[in-house]
Coordinates of C-alpha atoms in Angstrom, one line a residue:
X1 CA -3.3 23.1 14.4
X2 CA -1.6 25.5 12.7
X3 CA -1.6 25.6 8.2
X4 CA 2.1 24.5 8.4
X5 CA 2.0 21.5 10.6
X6 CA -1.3 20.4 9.1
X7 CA 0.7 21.1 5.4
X8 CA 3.9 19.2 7.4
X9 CA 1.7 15.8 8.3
X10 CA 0.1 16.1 4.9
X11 CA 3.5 15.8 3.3
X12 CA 4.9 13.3 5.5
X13 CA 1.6 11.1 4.4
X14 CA 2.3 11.8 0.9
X15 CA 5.9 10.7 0.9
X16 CA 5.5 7.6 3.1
X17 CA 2.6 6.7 1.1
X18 CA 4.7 6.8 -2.3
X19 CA 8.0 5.2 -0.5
X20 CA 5.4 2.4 0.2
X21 CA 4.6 1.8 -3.4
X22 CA 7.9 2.6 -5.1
X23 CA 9.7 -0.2 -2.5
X24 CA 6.5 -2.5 -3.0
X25 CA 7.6 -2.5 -7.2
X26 CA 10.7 -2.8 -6.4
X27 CA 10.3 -6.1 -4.3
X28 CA 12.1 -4.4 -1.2
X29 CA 10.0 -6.5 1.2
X30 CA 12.2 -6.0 4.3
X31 CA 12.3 -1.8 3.6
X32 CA 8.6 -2.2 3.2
X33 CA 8.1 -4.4 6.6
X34 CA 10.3 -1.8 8.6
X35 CA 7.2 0.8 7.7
X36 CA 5.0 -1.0 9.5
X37 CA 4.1 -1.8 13.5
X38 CA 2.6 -4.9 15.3
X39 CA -0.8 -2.9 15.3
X40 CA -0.5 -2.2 10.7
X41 CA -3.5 -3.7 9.5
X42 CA -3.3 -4.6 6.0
X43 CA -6.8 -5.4 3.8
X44 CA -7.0 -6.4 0.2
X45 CA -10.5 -6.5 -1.2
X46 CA -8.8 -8.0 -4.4
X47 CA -6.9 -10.6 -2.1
X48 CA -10.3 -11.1 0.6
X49 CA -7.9 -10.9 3.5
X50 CA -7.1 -8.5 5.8
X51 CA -4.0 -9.5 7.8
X52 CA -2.9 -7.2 11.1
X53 CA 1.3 -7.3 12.3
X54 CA 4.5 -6.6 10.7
X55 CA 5.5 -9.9 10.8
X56 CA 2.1 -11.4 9.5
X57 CA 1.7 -8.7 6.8
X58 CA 6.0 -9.4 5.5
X59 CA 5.0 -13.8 5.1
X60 CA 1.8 -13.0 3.3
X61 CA 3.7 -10.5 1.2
X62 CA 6.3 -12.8 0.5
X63 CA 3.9 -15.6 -0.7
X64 CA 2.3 -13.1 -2.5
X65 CA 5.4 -12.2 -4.5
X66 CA 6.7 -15.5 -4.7
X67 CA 3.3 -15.9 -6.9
X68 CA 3.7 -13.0 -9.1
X69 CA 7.3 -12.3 -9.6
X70 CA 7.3 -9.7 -11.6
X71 CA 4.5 -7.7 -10.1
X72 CA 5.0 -3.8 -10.8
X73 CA 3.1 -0.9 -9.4
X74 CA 3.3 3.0 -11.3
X75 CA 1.5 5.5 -9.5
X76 CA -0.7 7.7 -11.1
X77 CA -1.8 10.2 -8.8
X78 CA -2.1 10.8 -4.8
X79 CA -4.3 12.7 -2.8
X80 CA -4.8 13.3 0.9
X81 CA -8.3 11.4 1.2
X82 CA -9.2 13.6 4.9
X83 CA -6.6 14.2 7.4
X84 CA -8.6 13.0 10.6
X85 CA -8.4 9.2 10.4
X86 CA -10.8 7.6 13.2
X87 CA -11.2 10.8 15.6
X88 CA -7.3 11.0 15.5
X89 CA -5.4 14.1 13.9
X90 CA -1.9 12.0 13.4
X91 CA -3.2 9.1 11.0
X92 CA -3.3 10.8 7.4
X93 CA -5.1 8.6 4.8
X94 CA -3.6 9.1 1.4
X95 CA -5.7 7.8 -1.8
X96 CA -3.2 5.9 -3.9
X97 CA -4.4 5.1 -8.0
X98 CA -1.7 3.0 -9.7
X99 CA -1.4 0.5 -12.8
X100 CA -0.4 -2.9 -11.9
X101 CA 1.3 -5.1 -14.1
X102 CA 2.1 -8.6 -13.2
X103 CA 2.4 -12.1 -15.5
X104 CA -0.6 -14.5 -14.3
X105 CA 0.9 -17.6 -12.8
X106 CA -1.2 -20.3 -14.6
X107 CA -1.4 -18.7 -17.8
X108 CA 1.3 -16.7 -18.4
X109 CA -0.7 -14.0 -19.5
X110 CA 0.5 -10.3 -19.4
X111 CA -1.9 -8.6 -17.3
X112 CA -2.3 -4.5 -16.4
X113 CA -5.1 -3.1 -14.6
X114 CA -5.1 0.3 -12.9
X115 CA -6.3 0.0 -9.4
X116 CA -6.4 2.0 -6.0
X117 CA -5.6 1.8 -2.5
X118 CA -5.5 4.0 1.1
X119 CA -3.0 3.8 3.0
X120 CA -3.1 5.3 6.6
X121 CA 0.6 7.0 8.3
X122 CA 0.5 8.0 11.2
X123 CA 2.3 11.0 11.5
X124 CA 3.9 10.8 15.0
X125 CA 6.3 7.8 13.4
X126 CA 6.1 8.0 9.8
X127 CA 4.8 4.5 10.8
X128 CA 2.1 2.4 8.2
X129 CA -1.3 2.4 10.5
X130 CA -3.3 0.9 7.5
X131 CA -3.4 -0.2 4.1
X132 CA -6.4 -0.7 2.0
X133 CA -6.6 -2.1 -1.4
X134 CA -9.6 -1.4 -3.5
X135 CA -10.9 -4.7 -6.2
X136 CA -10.3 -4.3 -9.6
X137 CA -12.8 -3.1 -11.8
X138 CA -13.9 -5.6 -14.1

């Protein structure tokens, strides 16, 4: 593969990674659903669920928002985390770190914690293969 198409997948990552987030804090569940494919395969070690299917992936997001209304996510940095995902050279993994901030449901506690997640385009599409959330630190 030749430096520009590797530089051409790397940017394709980088932009679907960070339309991903920006239409996530912006609530845009529908935008963020036509991302993905019946094969995305969304995991949330904060969460403990991992969740494979557009479809599957847009009802858990939508109870998940309906829980935290006003969840936000700012985006703090992105890096290509290896090109190769899985022996294949079109699924790009892109290290995410943002701040969340969100208003817990119970308590009605302002929260922010900076966290990070992967999330895995495959290049062919500019489709969502993957998306991995990270725990928070304590």
């Amino acid at each position: 593969m030749t430096a520009s198409a590797e530089a051409d997948k790397t940017n394709l990552a980088m932009s679907v990674a960070l339309q991903y987030m920006m239409l996530s804090s912006e609530h845009k569940l529908e935008q963020v659903s036509q991302l993905m494919t019946d094969t995305t395969v969304y995991k949330s070690d904060a969460l403990r669920i991992e969740v494979t299917g557009r479809t599957p992936i847009h009802d858990m997001m939508v109870g998940f928002f309906a829980k935290y209304s006003d969840v936000t996510w700012e985006v703090t940095a992105l890096k290509v985390d290896g090109t190769a995902v899985e022996g294949s050279t079109d699924l790009v993994r892109v290290e995410v770190h943002f701040v969340r901030r969100w208003t817990e449901p119970d308590t009605r506690a302002r929260t922010v914690k900076a966290g990070r997640e992967w999330i895995t385009v495959n290049t062919k599409d500019g489709s969502l293969a993957g998306v991995h959330v990270a725990a928070f630190d304590a």
